[in-house]
XYZ file of C-alpha atoms in Angstrom:
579
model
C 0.000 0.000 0.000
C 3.177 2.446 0.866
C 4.347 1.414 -2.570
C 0.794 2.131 -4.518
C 0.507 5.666 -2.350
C 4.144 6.770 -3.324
C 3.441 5.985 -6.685
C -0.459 8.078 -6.613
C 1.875 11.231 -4.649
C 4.654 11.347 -7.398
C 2.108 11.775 -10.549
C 1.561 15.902 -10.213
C 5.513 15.610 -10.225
C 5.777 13.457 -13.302
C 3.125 15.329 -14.910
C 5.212 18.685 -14.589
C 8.004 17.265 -15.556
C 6.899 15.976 -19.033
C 4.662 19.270 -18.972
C 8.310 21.297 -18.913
C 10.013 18.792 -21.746
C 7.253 19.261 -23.856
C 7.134 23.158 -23.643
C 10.946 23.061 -23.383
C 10.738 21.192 -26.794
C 7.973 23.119 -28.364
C 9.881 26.423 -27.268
C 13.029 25.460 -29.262
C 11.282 24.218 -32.411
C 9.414 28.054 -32.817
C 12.882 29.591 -31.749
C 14.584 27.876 -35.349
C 10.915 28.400 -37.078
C 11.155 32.618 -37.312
C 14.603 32.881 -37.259
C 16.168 36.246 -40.154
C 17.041 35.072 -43.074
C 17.836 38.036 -44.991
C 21.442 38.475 -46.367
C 23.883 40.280 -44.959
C 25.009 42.639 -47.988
C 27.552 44.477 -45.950
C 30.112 43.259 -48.086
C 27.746 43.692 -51.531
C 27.924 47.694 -51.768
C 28.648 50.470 -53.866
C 30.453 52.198 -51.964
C 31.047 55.023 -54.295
C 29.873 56.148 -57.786
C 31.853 58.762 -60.016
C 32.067 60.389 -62.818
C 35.044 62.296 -63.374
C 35.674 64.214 -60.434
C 32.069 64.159 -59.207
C 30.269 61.585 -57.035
C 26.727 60.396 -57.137
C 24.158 60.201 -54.341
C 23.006 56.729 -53.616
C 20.841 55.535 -50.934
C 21.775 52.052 -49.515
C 18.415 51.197 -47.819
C 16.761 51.610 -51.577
C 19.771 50.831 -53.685
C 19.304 53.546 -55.625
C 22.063 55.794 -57.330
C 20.938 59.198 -58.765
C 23.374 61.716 -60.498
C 22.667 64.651 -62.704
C 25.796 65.424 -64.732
C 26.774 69.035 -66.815
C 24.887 70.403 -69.628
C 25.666 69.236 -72.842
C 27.072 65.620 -71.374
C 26.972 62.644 -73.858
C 24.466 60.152 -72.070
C 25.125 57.138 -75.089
C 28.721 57.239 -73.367
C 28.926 57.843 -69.806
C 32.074 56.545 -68.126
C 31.850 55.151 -64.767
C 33.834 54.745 -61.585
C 32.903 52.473 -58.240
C 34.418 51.567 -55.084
C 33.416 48.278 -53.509
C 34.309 46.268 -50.457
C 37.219 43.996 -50.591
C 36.183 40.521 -52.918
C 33.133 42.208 -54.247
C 32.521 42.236 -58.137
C 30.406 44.449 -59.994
C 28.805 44.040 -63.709
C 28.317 46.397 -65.893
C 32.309 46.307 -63.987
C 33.787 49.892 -62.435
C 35.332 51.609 -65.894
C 32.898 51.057 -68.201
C 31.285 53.004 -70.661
C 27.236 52.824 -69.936
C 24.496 54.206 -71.879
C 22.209 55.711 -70.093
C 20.130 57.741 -72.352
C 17.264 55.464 -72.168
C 16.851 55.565 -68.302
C 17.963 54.270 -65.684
C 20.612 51.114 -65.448
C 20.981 48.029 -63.330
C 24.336 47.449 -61.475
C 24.658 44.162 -59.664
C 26.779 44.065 -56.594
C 28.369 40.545 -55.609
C 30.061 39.152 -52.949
C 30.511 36.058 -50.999
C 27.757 34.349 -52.895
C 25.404 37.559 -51.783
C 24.457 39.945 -54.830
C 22.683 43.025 -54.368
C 21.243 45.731 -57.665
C 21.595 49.558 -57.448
C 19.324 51.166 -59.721
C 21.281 53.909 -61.291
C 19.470 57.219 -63.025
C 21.976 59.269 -64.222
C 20.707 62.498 -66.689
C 22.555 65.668 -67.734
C 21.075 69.002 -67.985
C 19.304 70.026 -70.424
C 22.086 71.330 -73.283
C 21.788 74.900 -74.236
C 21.543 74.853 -78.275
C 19.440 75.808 -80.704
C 18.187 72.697 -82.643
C 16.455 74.130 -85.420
C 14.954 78.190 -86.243
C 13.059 78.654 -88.709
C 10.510 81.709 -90.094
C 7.722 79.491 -91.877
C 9.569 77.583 -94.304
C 12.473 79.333 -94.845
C 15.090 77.243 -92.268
C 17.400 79.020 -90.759
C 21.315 78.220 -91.045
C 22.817 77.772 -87.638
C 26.702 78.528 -87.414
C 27.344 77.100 -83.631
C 31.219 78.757 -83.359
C 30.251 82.009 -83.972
C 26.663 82.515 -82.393
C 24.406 82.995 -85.578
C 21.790 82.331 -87.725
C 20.533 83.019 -91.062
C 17.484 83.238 -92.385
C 16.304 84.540 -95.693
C 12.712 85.392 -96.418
C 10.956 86.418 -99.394
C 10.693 89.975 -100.743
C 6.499 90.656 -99.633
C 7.581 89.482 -96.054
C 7.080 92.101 -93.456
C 10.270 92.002 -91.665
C 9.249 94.417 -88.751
C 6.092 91.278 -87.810
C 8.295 87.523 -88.023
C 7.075 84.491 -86.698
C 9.640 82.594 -85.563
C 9.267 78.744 -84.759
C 12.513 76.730 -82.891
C 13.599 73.631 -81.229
C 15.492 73.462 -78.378
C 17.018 70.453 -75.956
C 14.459 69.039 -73.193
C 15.677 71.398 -69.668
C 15.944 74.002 -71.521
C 14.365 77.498 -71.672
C 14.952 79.877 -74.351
C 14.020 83.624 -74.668
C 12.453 85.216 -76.871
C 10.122 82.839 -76.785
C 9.038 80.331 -80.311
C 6.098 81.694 -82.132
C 6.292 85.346 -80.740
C 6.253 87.717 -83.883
C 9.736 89.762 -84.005
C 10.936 92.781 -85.440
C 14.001 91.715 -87.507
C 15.053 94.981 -89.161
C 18.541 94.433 -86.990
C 19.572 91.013 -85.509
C 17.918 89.985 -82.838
C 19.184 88.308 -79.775
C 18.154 84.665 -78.704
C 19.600 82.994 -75.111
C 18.951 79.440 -73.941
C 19.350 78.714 -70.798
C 19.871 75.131 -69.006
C 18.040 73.814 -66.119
C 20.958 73.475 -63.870
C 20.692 77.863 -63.470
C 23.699 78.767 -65.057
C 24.666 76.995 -68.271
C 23.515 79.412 -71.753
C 23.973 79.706 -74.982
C 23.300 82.944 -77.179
C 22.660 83.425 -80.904
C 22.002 86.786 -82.954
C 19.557 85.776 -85.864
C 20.281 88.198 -88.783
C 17.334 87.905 -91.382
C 17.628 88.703 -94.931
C 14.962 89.613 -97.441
C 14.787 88.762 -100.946
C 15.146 92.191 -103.316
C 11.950 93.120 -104.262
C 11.612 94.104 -108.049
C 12.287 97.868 -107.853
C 14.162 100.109 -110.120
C 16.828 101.398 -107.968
C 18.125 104.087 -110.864
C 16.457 105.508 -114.218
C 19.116 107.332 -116.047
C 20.204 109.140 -118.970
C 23.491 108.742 -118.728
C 26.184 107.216 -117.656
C 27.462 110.581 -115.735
C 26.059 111.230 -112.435
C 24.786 114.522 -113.317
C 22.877 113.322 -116.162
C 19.024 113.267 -116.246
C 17.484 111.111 -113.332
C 14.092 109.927 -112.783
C 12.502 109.779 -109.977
C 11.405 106.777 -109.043
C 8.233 105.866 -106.660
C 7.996 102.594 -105.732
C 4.771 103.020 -103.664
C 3.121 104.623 -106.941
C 4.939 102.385 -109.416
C 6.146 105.477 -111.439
C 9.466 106.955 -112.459
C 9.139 110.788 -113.914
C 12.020 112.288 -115.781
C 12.738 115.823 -115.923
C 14.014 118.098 -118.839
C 14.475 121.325 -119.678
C 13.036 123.863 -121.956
C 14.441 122.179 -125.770
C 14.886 118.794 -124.839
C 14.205 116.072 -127.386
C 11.916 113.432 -125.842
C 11.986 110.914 -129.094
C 14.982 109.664 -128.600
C 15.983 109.082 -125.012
C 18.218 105.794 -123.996
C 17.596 104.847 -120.635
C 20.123 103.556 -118.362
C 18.630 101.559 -115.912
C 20.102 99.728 -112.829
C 17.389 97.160 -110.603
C 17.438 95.089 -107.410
C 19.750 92.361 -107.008
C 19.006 88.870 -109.944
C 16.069 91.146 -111.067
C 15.241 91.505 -114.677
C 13.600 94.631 -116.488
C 11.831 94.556 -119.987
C 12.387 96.728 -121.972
C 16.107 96.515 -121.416
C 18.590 98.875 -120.391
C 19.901 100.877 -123.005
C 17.148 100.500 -125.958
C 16.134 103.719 -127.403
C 12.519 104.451 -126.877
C 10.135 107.470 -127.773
C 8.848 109.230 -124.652
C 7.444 111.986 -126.768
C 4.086 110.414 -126.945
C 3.442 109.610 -123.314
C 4.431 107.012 -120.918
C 5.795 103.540 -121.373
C 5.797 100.601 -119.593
C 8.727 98.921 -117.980
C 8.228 95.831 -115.646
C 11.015 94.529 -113.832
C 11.252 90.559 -112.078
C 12.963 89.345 -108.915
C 14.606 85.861 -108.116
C 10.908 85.161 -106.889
C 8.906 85.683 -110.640
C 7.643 88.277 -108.481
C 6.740 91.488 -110.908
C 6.356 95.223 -110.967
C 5.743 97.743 -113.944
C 6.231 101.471 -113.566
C 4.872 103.881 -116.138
C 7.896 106.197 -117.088
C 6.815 109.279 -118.017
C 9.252 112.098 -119.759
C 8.252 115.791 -119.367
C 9.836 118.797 -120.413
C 10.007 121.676 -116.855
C 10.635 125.351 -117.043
C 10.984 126.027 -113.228
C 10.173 128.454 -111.274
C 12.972 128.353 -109.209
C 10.605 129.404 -106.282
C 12.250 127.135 -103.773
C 16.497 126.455 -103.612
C 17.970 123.415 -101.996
C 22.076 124.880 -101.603
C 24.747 122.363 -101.563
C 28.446 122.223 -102.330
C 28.107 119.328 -105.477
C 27.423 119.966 -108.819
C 24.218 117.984 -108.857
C 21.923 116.540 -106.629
C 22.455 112.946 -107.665
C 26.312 113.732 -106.835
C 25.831 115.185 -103.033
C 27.910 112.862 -100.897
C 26.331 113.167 -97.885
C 23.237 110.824 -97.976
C 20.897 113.320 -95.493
C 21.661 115.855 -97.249
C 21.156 114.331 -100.445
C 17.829 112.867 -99.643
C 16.405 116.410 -98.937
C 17.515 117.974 -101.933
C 16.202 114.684 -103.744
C 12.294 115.433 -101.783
C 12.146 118.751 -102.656
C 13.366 118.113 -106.542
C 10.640 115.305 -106.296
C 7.511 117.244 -104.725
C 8.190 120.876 -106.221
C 9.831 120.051 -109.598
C 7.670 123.152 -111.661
C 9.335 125.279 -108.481
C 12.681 123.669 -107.412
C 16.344 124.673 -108.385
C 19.427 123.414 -106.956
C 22.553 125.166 -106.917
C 26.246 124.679 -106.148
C 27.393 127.335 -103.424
C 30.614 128.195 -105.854
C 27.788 129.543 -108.574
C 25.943 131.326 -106.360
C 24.824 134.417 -107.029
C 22.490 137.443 -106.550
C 20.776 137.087 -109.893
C 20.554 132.968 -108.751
C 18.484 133.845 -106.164
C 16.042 136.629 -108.122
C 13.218 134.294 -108.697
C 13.395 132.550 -105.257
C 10.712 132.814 -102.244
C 12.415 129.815 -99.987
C 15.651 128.515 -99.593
C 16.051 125.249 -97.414
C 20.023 125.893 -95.764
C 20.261 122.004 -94.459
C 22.995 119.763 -94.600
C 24.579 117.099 -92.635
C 28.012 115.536 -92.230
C 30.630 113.001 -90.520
C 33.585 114.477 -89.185
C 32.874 117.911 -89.746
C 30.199 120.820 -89.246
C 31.149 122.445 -93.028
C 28.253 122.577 -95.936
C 29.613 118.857 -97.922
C 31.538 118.719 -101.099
C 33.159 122.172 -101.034
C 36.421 122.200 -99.994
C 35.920 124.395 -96.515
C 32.488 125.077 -96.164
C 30.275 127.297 -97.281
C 32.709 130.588 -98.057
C 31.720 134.381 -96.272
C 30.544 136.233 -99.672
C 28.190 133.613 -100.454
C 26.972 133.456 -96.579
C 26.545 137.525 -97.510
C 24.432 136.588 -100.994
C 21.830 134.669 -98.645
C 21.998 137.411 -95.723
C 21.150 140.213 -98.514
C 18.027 137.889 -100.514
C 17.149 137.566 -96.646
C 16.987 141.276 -95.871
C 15.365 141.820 -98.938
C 12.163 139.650 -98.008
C 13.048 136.337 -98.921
C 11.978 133.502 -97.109
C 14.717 130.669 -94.980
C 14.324 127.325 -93.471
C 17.439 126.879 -91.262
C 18.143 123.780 -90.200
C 20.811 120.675 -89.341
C 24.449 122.351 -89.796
C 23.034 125.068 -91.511
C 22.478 126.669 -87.922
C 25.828 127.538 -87.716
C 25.079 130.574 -90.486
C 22.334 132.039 -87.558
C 25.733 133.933 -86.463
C 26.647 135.316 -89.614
C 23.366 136.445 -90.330
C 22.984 138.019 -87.321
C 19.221 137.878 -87.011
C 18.802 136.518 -83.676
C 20.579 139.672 -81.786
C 20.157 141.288 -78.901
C 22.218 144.774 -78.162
C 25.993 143.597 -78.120
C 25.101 139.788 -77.443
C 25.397 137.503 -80.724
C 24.392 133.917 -80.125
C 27.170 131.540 -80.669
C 26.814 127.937 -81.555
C 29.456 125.557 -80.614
C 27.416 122.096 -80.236
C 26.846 119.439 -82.020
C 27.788 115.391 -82.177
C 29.847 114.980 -85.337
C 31.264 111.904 -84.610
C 31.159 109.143 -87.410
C 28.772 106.873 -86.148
C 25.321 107.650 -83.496
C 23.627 104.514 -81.502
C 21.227 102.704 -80.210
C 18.161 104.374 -78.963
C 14.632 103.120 -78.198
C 13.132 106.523 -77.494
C 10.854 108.516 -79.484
C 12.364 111.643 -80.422
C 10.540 115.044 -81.698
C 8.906 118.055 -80.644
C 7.766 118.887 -76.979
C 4.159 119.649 -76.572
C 3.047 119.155 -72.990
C 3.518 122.504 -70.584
C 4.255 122.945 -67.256
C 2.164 126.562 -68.206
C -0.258 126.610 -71.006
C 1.155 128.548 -74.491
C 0.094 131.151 -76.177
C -2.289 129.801 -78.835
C 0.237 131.139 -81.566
C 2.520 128.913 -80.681
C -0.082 125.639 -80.068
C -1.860 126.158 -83.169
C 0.598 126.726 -85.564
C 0.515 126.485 -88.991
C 3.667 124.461 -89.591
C 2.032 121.821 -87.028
C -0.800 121.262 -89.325
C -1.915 117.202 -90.193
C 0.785 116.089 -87.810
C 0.610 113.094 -86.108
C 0.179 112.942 -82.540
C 2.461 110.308 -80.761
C 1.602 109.256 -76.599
C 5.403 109.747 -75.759
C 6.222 113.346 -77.108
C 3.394 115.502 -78.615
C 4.736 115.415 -82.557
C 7.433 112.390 -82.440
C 9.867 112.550 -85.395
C 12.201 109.651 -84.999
C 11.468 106.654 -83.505
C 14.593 104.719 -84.674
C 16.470 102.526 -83.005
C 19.536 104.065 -84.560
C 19.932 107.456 -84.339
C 22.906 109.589 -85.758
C 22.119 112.263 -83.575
C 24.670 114.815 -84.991
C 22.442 118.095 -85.061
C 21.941 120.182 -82.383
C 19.442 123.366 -80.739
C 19.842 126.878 -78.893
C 19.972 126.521 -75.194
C 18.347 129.911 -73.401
C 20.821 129.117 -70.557
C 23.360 131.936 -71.093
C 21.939 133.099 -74.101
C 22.213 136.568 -72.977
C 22.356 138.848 -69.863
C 19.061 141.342 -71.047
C 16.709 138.407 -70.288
C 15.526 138.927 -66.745
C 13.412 136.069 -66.347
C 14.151 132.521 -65.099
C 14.852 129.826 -67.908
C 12.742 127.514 -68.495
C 10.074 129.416 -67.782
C 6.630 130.461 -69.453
C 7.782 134.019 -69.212
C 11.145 133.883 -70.695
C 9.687 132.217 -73.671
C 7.146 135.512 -73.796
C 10.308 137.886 -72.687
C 12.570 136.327 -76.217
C 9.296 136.405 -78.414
C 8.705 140.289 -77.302
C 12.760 141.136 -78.268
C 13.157 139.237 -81.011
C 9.582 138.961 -83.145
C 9.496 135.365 -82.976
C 6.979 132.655 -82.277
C 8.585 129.432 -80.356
C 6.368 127.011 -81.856
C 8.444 123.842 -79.671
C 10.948 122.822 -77.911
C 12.710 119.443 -76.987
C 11.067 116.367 -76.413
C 13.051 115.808 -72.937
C 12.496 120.002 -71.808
C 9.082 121.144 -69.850
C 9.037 124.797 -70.877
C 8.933 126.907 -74.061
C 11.395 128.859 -72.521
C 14.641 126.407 -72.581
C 15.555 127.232 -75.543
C 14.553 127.108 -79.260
C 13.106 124.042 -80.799
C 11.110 125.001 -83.629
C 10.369 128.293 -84.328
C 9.460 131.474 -86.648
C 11.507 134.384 -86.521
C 9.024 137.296 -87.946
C 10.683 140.203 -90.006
C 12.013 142.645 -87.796
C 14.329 146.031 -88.434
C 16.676 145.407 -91.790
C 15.651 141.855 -91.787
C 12.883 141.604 -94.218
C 12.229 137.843 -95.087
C 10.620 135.086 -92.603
C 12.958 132.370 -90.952
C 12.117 129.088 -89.631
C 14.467 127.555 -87.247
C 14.806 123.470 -86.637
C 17.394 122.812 -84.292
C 16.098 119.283 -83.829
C 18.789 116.181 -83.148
C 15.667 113.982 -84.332
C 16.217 115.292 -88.022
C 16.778 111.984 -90.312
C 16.151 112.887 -93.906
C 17.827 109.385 -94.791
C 17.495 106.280 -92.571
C 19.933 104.438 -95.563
C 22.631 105.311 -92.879
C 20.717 104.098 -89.825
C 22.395 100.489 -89.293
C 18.902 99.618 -91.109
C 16.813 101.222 -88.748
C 13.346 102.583 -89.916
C 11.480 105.689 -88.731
C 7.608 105.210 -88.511
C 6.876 108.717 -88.019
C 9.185 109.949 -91.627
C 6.332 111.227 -92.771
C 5.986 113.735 -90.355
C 9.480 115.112 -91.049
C 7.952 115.212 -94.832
C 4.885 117.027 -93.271
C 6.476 119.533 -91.206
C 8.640 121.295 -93.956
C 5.672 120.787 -96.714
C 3.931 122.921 -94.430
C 6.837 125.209 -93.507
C 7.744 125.755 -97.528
C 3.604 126.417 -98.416
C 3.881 128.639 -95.129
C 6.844 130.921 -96.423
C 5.712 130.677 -100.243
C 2.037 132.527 -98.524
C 4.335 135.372 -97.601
């Protein structure tokens, strides 16, 4: 019985026992169950990534690499540099060439049996270069070395309103922008800029324009003083001028046209002008055409209004301004004009004339061009006398420098004296609107706000009457400053009522001033000088630095407000002539 109750006391024992193996056992078998498998890729790194000098950023929890390499980098051929752990291998190996330009590349890590892959993305920022420029489709030529492109565009274009269309690298931006219309009369500038901040690239495009199919020179002669017509483009006429005697039946033009144009009838063929006008057409590169009538006409001049110069001819002034107004007048007065070369001048020259435009303009010099110094002191003393005597002058350009010798604008024992004026060989770049002043710090006399010479004018939103909105300006004329002008004026300059005090002393009307001046009384702009003691005749005075009579010399710039230049002495010649 001892035995069977030993046996009954030592089962809760037993049972714990196996109860502990069992859990002991279970225990061990969930301890091998979740136990880490992943690798251990210490030793399967990229440790680092280079290219050239520079190093990439990778992240080892993602194994991924990203670089972003210069502007302009080859991506087909980029070489590469690692550093791995000691025994590792890597494929594509360290010192390879990769291509990476279609995205991103695997490199596999290996070491010890344990690989690992870095997913590289290397890209280069965007290259600055223009790809391709074109205007329509005329495609632009694209010389990388020296910055440029070329474009050509056909004669009807308007080259002041291009569309241009480009193509530039991906992470890039370029300005001016594509498709933005363009004024192209001078090159125009176009940067590209990369998307790393700092990388560009700039190109002047330089556009040039088919000829159109004008006559450029209708001609009697192969001297430069023979009979020239003048041509009008815009009314598709060329008019010939003769004098009293002339035979018209047998005239052999001379004829010169735009560049690869043709002209029917040709140059030098007799023709008969006696019965009217004939027909000439003339055709560009394009088979683009244009016929001018050609009319011949015998003149007997009035010789109402003079243009003075120092050549023997209009078509021979060297000095293209000056040329160009000799040229207008010859064109819009021919029953009235006359030229005449300052070494003929004379008394009797000048019997028939009411106005006499003393202009000119010049590089280098102030003197009247094409006389060997300037306009000489007896024939200064020819003009002063026809002046006295009731005859009418437009002074303007260099010509202001005879206001001293004529001695009109006086005051007791003070003589204005000129000394200004920009005659330097070349002018520049300006984007303001130059011309005549016409807002007032004090209202003007109406005389002056309503004069005649301002008639049909047009009205520009930056200065009152803007003559020159170039970008190109030579700039080489040049006005009266009422600063000192002289010690008898009491008022203050650039006031109302020293504008009132000159008018009163010297008989004069200051019509306007200077586009960057507030006051009528700075100094003299534009104005009428009214006879007054010996000096019989009228004088209008231009001192205005805006005065362009040819824009040929302009580095290609064009004036939109020409015609008001045109305007302004139309009126000031019909003014004078009403005297």
């Amino acid at each position: 019985m001892k035995n069977i109750s030993k046996m009954i006391k030592m089962i809760p024992t037993l049972f714990f026992g196996i109860s502990f193996i069992l859990l002991t056992t279970v225990g061990c078998e969930d301890t091998i169950k979740f136990n880490d498998n992943v690798p251990d890729y210490t030793h399967s790194i990229i440790r680092d990534f280079k290219v050239g000098e520079q190093s990439a950023n990778i992240s080892h929890t993602n194994a991924v690499i990203t670089f972003t390499l210069p502007a302009g980098t080859d991506l087909t051929a980029v070489p590469v540099e690692m550093s791995l752990p000691e025994g590792a291998t890597v494929e594509p190996a360290s010192g390879s060439v990769v291509d990476f330009s279609s995205g991103p590349v695997i490199f596999t890590v290996t070491n010890n049996g344990i690989s690992r892959e870095y997913t590289a993305n290397v890209a280069a920022y965007g290259d600055p270069k223009m790809l391709s420029f074109s205007i329509g489709t005329n495609v632009g030529v694209i010389d990388e070395d020296k910055g440029t492109i070329d474009v050509t565009v056909g004669s009807t274009e308007d080259i002041k309103k291009l569309v241009p269309s480009y193509i530039i690298p991906k992470g890039t931006t370029a300005s001016p922008q594509s498709g933005i219309a363009q004024d192209f009369t001078n090159p125009v500038k176009y940067t590209i800029v990369s998307n790393d901040g700092f990388t560009g690239k700039s190109y002047y495009v330089k556009v040039k324009q088919l000829p159109a199919p004008y006559v450029t020179s209708f001609k009697t002669g192969t001297d430069i003083c023979s009979i020239t017509g003048i041509v009008d483009n815009d009314a598709s006429t060329i008019i010939m001028d003769f004098p009293s005697g002339s035979n018209l039946s047998a005239i052999t033009p001379i004829i010169t046209v735009t560049e690869g144009s043709t002209i029917s009838p040709n140059t030098g063929v007799v023709q008969n002008f006696a019965n009217g006008p004939i027909n000439y057409t003339v055709t560009n590169v394009e088979g683009l055409t244009k016929t001018y009538a050609v009319t011949a006409r015998i003149i007997n001049s009035t010789k109402k209004i003079a243009f003075i110069s120092g050549a023997s001819c209009v078509e021979s002034i060297s000095e293209p301004d000056t040329k160009a107004a000799a040229l207008w007048l010859k064109q819009n007065y021919a029953e009235d004009f006359v030229y005449m070369q300052a070494s003929n001048l004379t008394a009797q020259s000048l019997a028939n004339t009411k106005v006499v435009l003393l202009y000119w303009d010049n590089v280098g010099t102030q003197n009247m061009p094409d006389t060997p110094s300037g306009i000489t002191s007896s024939q200064i003393n020819i003009i002063n006398d026809y002046y006295k005597a009731g005859g009418g002058l437009i002074v303007e350009g260099f010509g202001i420098n005879l206001l001293d010798e004529i001695g009109r604008i006086k005051i007791g024992s003070t003589v204005f004296a000129n000394n200004g004026g920009n005659t330097g060989v070349v002018g520049g770049q300006n984007l303001d609107a130059w011309g005549l002043r016409g807002s007032y710090s004090a209202s003007s006399p109406s005389a002056s706000a309503n004069h005649p010479l301002l008639v049909g004018l047009t009205k520009g939103s930056t200065d009152y009457y803007p003559m020159n909105n170039a970008k190109y300006k030579e700039d080489r004329n040049f006005g009266i400053d009422f600063g000192t002008y002289d010690s008898a004026f009491t008022k203050s300059q650039c006031s109302e009522d020293r504008a009132l005090e000159f008018e009163a002393a010297t008989n004069s009307i200051l019509i306007r001033w200077y586009e960057w001046l507030d006051a009528r009384g700075c100094g003299i702009g534009l104005a009428e000088f009214k006879p007054q003691g010996v000096y019989q005749g009228t004088m209008i005075v231009n001192t205005g630095g805006w005065l362009e009579w040819s824009m040929a010399d302009n580095n290609g710039a064009v004036n939109d407000f020409q015609s008001n230049i045109y305007r302004l002495h139309k009126n000031a010649i019909e003014y004078l002539l009403s005297k």
